[in-house]
Amino acid sequence: MLEQLAHIGRDPKTGGYVRDAWSAADLELREWFAGEAGRRGLALREDPNGNLWAWWGTPSPERPGVVTGSHLDSVRQGGAYDGPLGVVSAFAALDLLRERGVTPAVPVGVACFSDEEGARFGVPCVGSRLLTGVLPPERALALTDDDGDTLADVLKRAGREPGGLGRDDGTLAAVGTFVELHVEQGRGLVGEGRPVGVAGAIWPHGRWRFDFHGRADHAGTTRLADRDDPMLPLARMVLAAREAAERRGVVATVGKVRVSPGNANAIPGEVAAWLDARGADEEAVRALVAELSEGAQVREESWTPVVTFDPALRDRIARAAGGDTPAPILPTGAGHDAGILAAAGVPSAMLFVRNPTGVSHSPGEHAERADCEAGVVALADVLEELCR
Ligand code: GLV
Ligand code: MN
Ligand code: MN
């Protein structure tokens, strides 16, 4: 299945993936998902927030299902595994359950959440945040992409009804338990010498937009003393972020900058930059952002508090996934739809598959085929345990 997806949204120059939400690549990936659901005789449904669900059995509030899956969108120039590994492993694990002759006592669902990465509109996990009501639909619809198109425009163009967005109790009530398999985005499992692990917690994390205003002018004729160059406060902020992150024991990244108008021979008039900050200690992350925000124009675009996955479910899954010795439990600095669902009170858990280099959000992201297969077996074991 990963091979079937390999060409979609791939930049031939870099080998990286660009799979923005609701782009042509995303629509093709959604079609693929529908095809895989159809081939297996699963009932396909797109909820009003654009999340896809493929059901084996019919869930109801009295008989909610065990759901597994992830997302198919990517960061820009991302890897092949972040998201898709969880979706293909979900279908493969379901196949394995059927091969084993398992008759689930509750429905089993495969989910694909919309716009997990937030590459296009800036806010991550848009599909699951809308579903659970933590992102108000008015705010989501007004988000804009780099072309100035709102999410509302983009949804209409994709033939979707923007008016349907928002908390969806009916869809949520069908999810009794959610298990997301994901490529590890670090080297914890390499250190453990194990192919599969289980998530313990997701660090609190957020994104902030900084706007710096200056005065556009000629790069050659404007004396240094006469300049108002917004690149200088940006440069100070980037260095201060690194210094504060080291001091406070967290991580901080400026990975996106917009310089206007963007002439090599002109002082820019405006600079926008996005800070991503995360860490095990929420107060330390907040303190870093407060420190950098002093005297700056800053807007919080997203914030996700710490998620501690339910310990009883986590340990049950670690036993089911681990064979003879329970799978190791690892924290992560990456955000996931499983975290959004967990925060909304849906019992949720995650499996991680070993990543030999730990590299992620980049074309270098990788998992060995044997480890992916171990992930599928572990996921099937977990689902079998949960749908008894
Ligand atoms: C999502 O992958 C994130 O952690 O940014
Ligand atoms: Mn990601
Ligand atoms: Mn992901």
XYZ file of C-alpha atoms and ligand atoms in Angstrom:
395
model
C 0.000 0.000 0.000
C 2.837 2.445 0.730
C 4.119 1.734 -2.772
C 0.699 2.621 -4.204
C 0.962 6.002 -2.466
C 4.625 6.595 -3.269
C 4.047 8.864 -6.284
C 1.267 11.017 -4.824
C 2.413 14.530 -3.998
C 6.065 13.567 -4.400
C 8.499 16.276 -5.451
C 10.744 14.511 -7.973
C 13.577 16.978 -7.316
C 13.856 16.257 -3.592
C 11.965 13.008 -3.027
C 9.951 14.895 -0.396
C 6.162 14.912 -0.146
C 3.901 17.947 -0.395
C 0.426 16.843 0.579
C -1.375 19.956 1.764
C -4.910 19.502 3.042
C -7.468 19.646 0.211
C -4.783 19.898 -2.493
C -4.965 17.668 -5.587
C -2.604 15.241 -3.830
C -4.824 15.118 -0.743
C -7.918 14.502 -2.861
C -6.098 11.660 -4.633
C -5.107 10.177 -1.265
C -8.739 10.402 -0.130
C -9.782 8.549 -3.293
C -7.213 5.885 -2.522
C -8.611 5.530 1.014
C -12.125 5.137 -0.392
C -10.863 2.472 -2.797
C -9.188 0.483 -0.016
C -12.354 0.692 2.083
C -14.448 -0.465 -0.881
C -12.143 -3.381 -1.727
C -12.606 -4.666 1.823
C -16.359 -4.170 1.890
C -16.061 -1.499 4.601
C -18.725 1.194 4.882
C -17.103 4.521 3.960
C -18.182 7.798 5.466
C -16.753 11.318 5.298
C -17.884 13.227 8.362
C -18.861 16.929 8.108
C -15.326 17.927 9.178
C -13.697 16.033 6.314
C -12.425 13.061 8.339
C -12.787 9.661 6.654
C -14.108 6.549 8.390
C -14.214 2.998 7.026
C -16.252 0.634 9.174
C -16.241 -3.122 9.533
C -19.559 -3.489 11.348
C -21.947 -0.705 12.256
C -21.124 1.333 15.344
C -23.790 2.907 17.520
C -23.653 4.909 20.755
C -24.559 1.670 22.579
C -21.921 -0.288 20.703
C -19.046 2.045 19.844
C -16.141 0.702 17.860
C -12.428 0.199 18.167
C -10.884 2.643 15.692
C -7.374 2.794 14.297
C -5.778 5.044 11.668
C -3.901 8.309 11.289
C -3.649 10.926 8.514
C -2.523 11.138 4.869
C -1.543 14.816 4.569
C 2.092 15.805 5.098
C 4.297 18.689 6.059
C 5.869 20.364 3.036
C 8.783 18.258 1.839
C 7.872 15.592 4.371
C 8.534 11.884 4.456
C 6.529 8.900 3.297
C 5.658 7.501 6.737
C 4.360 10.258 9.026
C 0.623 9.604 8.744
C 0.414 7.093 5.893
C 2.127 4.346 7.910
C -0.716 4.516 10.424
C -3.409 4.380 7.742
C -1.913 1.520 5.723
C -1.112 -0.395 8.912
C -4.742 0.022 9.969
C -5.991 -1.599 6.754
C -3.283 -4.280 6.955
C -4.107 -5.082 10.598
C -7.785 -5.393 9.718
C -6.808 -7.824 6.929
C -4.778 -9.793 9.449
C -7.703 -10.001 11.871
C -9.839 -11.407 9.070
C -7.095 -13.881 8.090
C -6.972 -14.989 11.704
C -10.718 -15.560 11.580
C -11.391 -13.049 14.360
C -15.041 -12.117 14.793
C -14.909 -8.768 16.582
C -17.470 -8.260 19.326
C -17.599 -4.557 18.439
C -17.222 -2.741 15.105
C -13.707 -1.977 13.909
C -13.050 1.317 12.144
C -10.207 2.752 10.074
C -9.920 6.542 10.295
C -8.085 9.130 8.241
C -8.098 12.545 9.898
C -8.172 15.685 7.810
C -5.294 18.206 7.846
C -3.228 16.796 10.702
C -0.064 18.730 9.922
C -1.545 22.168 9.474
C 0.954 22.775 6.655
C -1.494 24.881 4.664
C -3.570 26.799 7.225
C -1.158 26.907 10.164
C -3.271 25.026 12.730
C -2.485 21.325 13.206
C -5.067 18.535 13.671
C -7.864 20.624 12.137
C -10.080 17.570 11.474
C -9.878 16.140 14.985
C -10.007 19.570 16.656
C -13.198 20.424 14.787
C -14.676 16.987 15.520
C -14.043 17.370 19.261
C -15.061 21.029 19.329
C -11.749 22.502 20.508
C -11.424 24.491 17.267
C -14.475 26.703 16.713
C -15.780 26.357 13.131
C -15.858 30.144 12.599
C -12.146 30.293 13.383
C -11.342 27.300 11.149
C -13.288 28.669 8.188
C -11.447 31.986 8.371
C -7.950 30.441 8.366
C -6.032 31.454 5.248
C -3.362 29.726 3.203
C -0.353 31.398 1.558
C -2.494 32.377 -1.458
C -4.981 34.164 0.792
C -7.679 31.538 0.253
C -9.729 30.721 3.335
C -10.487 27.184 4.428
C -14.114 27.968 3.529
C -13.089 28.808 -0.087
C -10.917 25.719 -0.329
C -13.614 23.388 1.015
C -16.170 24.791 -1.435
C -13.746 24.272 -4.299
C -13.298 20.650 -3.173
C -17.072 20.215 -3.315
C -17.506 20.186 0.469
C -20.098 22.043 2.530
C -18.287 24.431 4.910
C -21.503 24.999 6.870
C -21.277 21.498 8.335
C -18.063 22.084 10.282
C -18.042 21.779 14.070
C -18.261 19.476 17.051
C -19.857 16.223 15.977
C -21.123 14.171 18.899
C -22.656 11.522 16.650
C -19.339 10.698 14.981
C -17.456 10.865 18.274
C -19.916 8.535 19.994
C -18.978 5.814 17.485
C -15.369 5.817 18.727
C -15.081 3.649 21.824
C -11.284 3.448 21.687
C -8.757 4.956 19.279
C -5.309 3.513 18.577
C -2.969 5.413 16.242
C 0.138 3.715 14.876
C 2.892 6.150 13.846
C 6.486 6.092 12.717
C 8.670 7.077 15.663
C 10.025 10.619 15.343
C 13.133 10.016 17.385
C 15.501 7.186 18.237
C 13.973 5.841 21.437
C 13.237 2.410 19.948
C 16.712 2.200 18.423
C 18.049 2.635 21.946
C 15.628 0.018 23.277
C 16.481 -2.427 20.471
C 12.751 -2.949 19.853
C 10.690 -2.515 16.650
C 7.493 -1.315 18.357
C 6.772 0.948 21.314
C 3.813 2.631 22.977
C 3.254 6.342 23.652
C 3.268 7.517 27.246
C 2.668 11.232 26.787
C 2.707 14.011 24.215
C 4.548 17.153 25.220
C 2.583 20.384 25.361
C 3.224 22.330 22.173
C 2.127 25.352 20.204
C 2.678 27.707 17.299
C 2.947 31.489 17.451
C 3.058 34.039 14.646
C 5.375 37.004 15.086
C 4.922 40.084 12.880
C 7.728 42.584 12.456
C 7.047 45.866 10.676
C 9.645 48.121 9.139
C 10.014 50.416 6.155
C 10.769 49.048 2.690
C 13.586 50.932 1.045
C 16.540 50.664 -1.326
C 19.330 48.258 -0.262
C 22.046 50.389 -1.832
C 21.059 53.973 -1.244
C 19.616 53.878 2.291
C 22.195 54.727 4.941
C 22.372 52.206 7.801
C 21.389 54.897 10.271
C 18.219 55.664 8.301
C 16.896 52.098 8.066
C 13.962 50.469 9.775
C 14.721 46.864 8.857
C 12.323 44.219 10.281
C 14.868 41.469 9.595
C 16.892 42.641 12.584
C 14.255 41.989 15.271
C 13.517 38.669 13.548
C 17.188 37.690 13.750
C 17.267 38.674 17.415
C 14.131 36.632 18.088
C 15.539 33.504 16.390
C 18.748 33.654 18.415
C 16.855 34.447 21.613
C 14.545 31.457 21.014
C 17.496 29.112 20.792
C 19.165 30.582 23.855
C 15.948 30.498 25.916
C 15.195 26.920 24.824
C 18.611 25.776 26.033
C 18.234 27.657 29.295
C 14.714 26.348 29.961
C 15.217 22.751 28.786
C 12.634 22.884 25.968
C 12.800 23.055 22.160
C 11.969 26.065 20.004
C 12.071 26.363 16.223
C 11.545 29.072 13.643
C 10.886 27.028 10.511
C 8.763 29.390 8.479
C 9.415 33.028 7.620
C 7.609 35.293 5.187
C 9.574 38.311 4.015
C 7.721 40.981 2.049
C 8.165 41.967 -0.607
C 11.204 39.681 -0.842
C 13.660 41.537 -3.052
C 17.376 40.823 -2.738
C 18.071 44.512 -3.369
C 15.548 46.002 -0.977
C 15.089 46.308 2.780
C 11.898 44.411 3.522
C 8.816 46.202 4.777
C 7.260 43.308 6.658
C 8.434 40.015 8.092
C 6.247 37.292 9.564
C 7.814 34.320 11.357
C 6.371 31.279 13.044
C 7.706 29.940 16.315
C 7.042 26.320 17.287
C 7.815 25.597 20.940
C 7.448 22.385 22.932
C 8.741 20.675 26.011
C 7.929 18.273 28.801
C 7.232 21.197 31.152
C 4.313 23.382 30.079
C 5.373 26.270 32.310
C 8.815 26.313 30.749
C 7.298 26.460 27.234
C 4.925 29.240 28.292
C 7.761 31.165 29.944
C 9.868 30.941 26.777
C 7.049 32.311 24.652
C 6.317 35.086 27.157
C 9.990 36.061 27.159
C 10.172 36.231 23.353
C 6.835 38.053 23.104
C 7.924 41.071 25.129
C 7.468 44.130 22.974
C 6.637 42.019 19.898
C 3.420 41.575 17.970
C 2.546 37.915 18.591
C -0.517 35.774 17.952
C -0.991 32.247 19.272
C -2.165 30.113 16.368
C -2.462 26.840 18.255
C -1.816 25.400 21.681
C -2.079 21.778 22.797
C -1.674 21.025 26.491
C 0.213 17.952 27.658
C -1.532 14.658 26.885
C -0.907 11.755 29.225
C -2.385 8.653 27.675
C -4.606 6.595 29.976
C -2.117 4.450 31.947
C -4.353 1.368 32.181
C -5.030 1.340 28.428
C -1.378 2.159 27.705
C -0.158 -0.789 29.790
C -2.757 -3.142 28.327
C -1.615 -2.146 24.844
C 2.062 -2.452 25.761
C 1.366 -6.034 26.881
C -0.732 -6.869 23.804
C 1.834 -5.323 21.420
C 4.966 -6.602 23.102
C 4.843 -10.362 22.767
C 6.817 -11.823 25.665
C 7.985 -8.508 27.147
C 5.716 -5.449 27.175
C 6.545 -2.860 24.512
C 8.590 0.087 25.846
C 6.736 3.285 26.701
C 8.054 6.503 25.166
C 7.117 10.186 25.426
C 7.032 12.276 22.260
C 7.393 15.886 21.234
C 5.191 15.388 18.163
C 1.475 16.205 18.052
C -1.105 13.632 16.929
C -4.848 13.254 16.434
C -4.731 10.551 19.143
C -3.720 13.315 21.559
C -6.665 15.488 20.529
C -9.084 12.579 20.987
C -7.514 11.634 24.330
C -7.932 15.215 25.563
C -11.601 15.031 24.527
C -12.108 11.988 26.725
C -11.893 9.243 24.095
C -9.750 6.384 25.460
C -6.771 6.591 23.107
C -3.333 5.117 22.684
C -0.461 5.075 20.212
C 2.002 2.563 18.842
C 5.354 3.707 17.464
C 7.383 1.881 14.828
C 11.169 2.147 14.964
C 12.806 4.807 12.783
C 16.503 3.955 12.281
C 17.700 7.551 12.057
C 14.925 9.223 14.020
C 14.593 11.770 11.179
C 11.027 12.918 10.479
C 9.186 15.797 8.761
C 11.817 15.388 6.069
C 12.420 13.075 3.082
C 14.959 11.146 5.205
C 12.140 9.684 7.338
C 12.262 5.895 7.212
C 11.139 2.620 8.724
C 12.430 -0.792 7.676
C 9.937 -3.093 6.033
C 10.375 -5.756 8.741
C 9.612 -3.160 11.435
C 6.524 -1.975 9.548
C 5.375 -5.595 9.435
C 6.057 -5.972 13.165
C 3.957 -2.835 13.639
C 1.042 -4.366 11.739
C 1.214 -7.567 13.794
C 1.379 -5.553 17.031
C -1.562 -3.412 15.915
C -3.592 -6.502 14.997
C -2.785 -8.032 18.398
C -3.918 -4.835 20.097
C -7.148 -4.619 18.074
C -7.888 -8.279 18.761
C -7.446 -7.631 22.466
C -9.632 -4.505 22.395
C -12.460 -5.900 20.272
C -12.956 -9.108 22.224
C 2.892 17.084 13.896
O 3.464 16.159 13.369
C 3.637 17.947 14.752
O 4.038 17.489 15.828
O 3.925 19.068 14.353
Mn 3.894 15.074 11.484
Mn 1.681 12.316 11.970
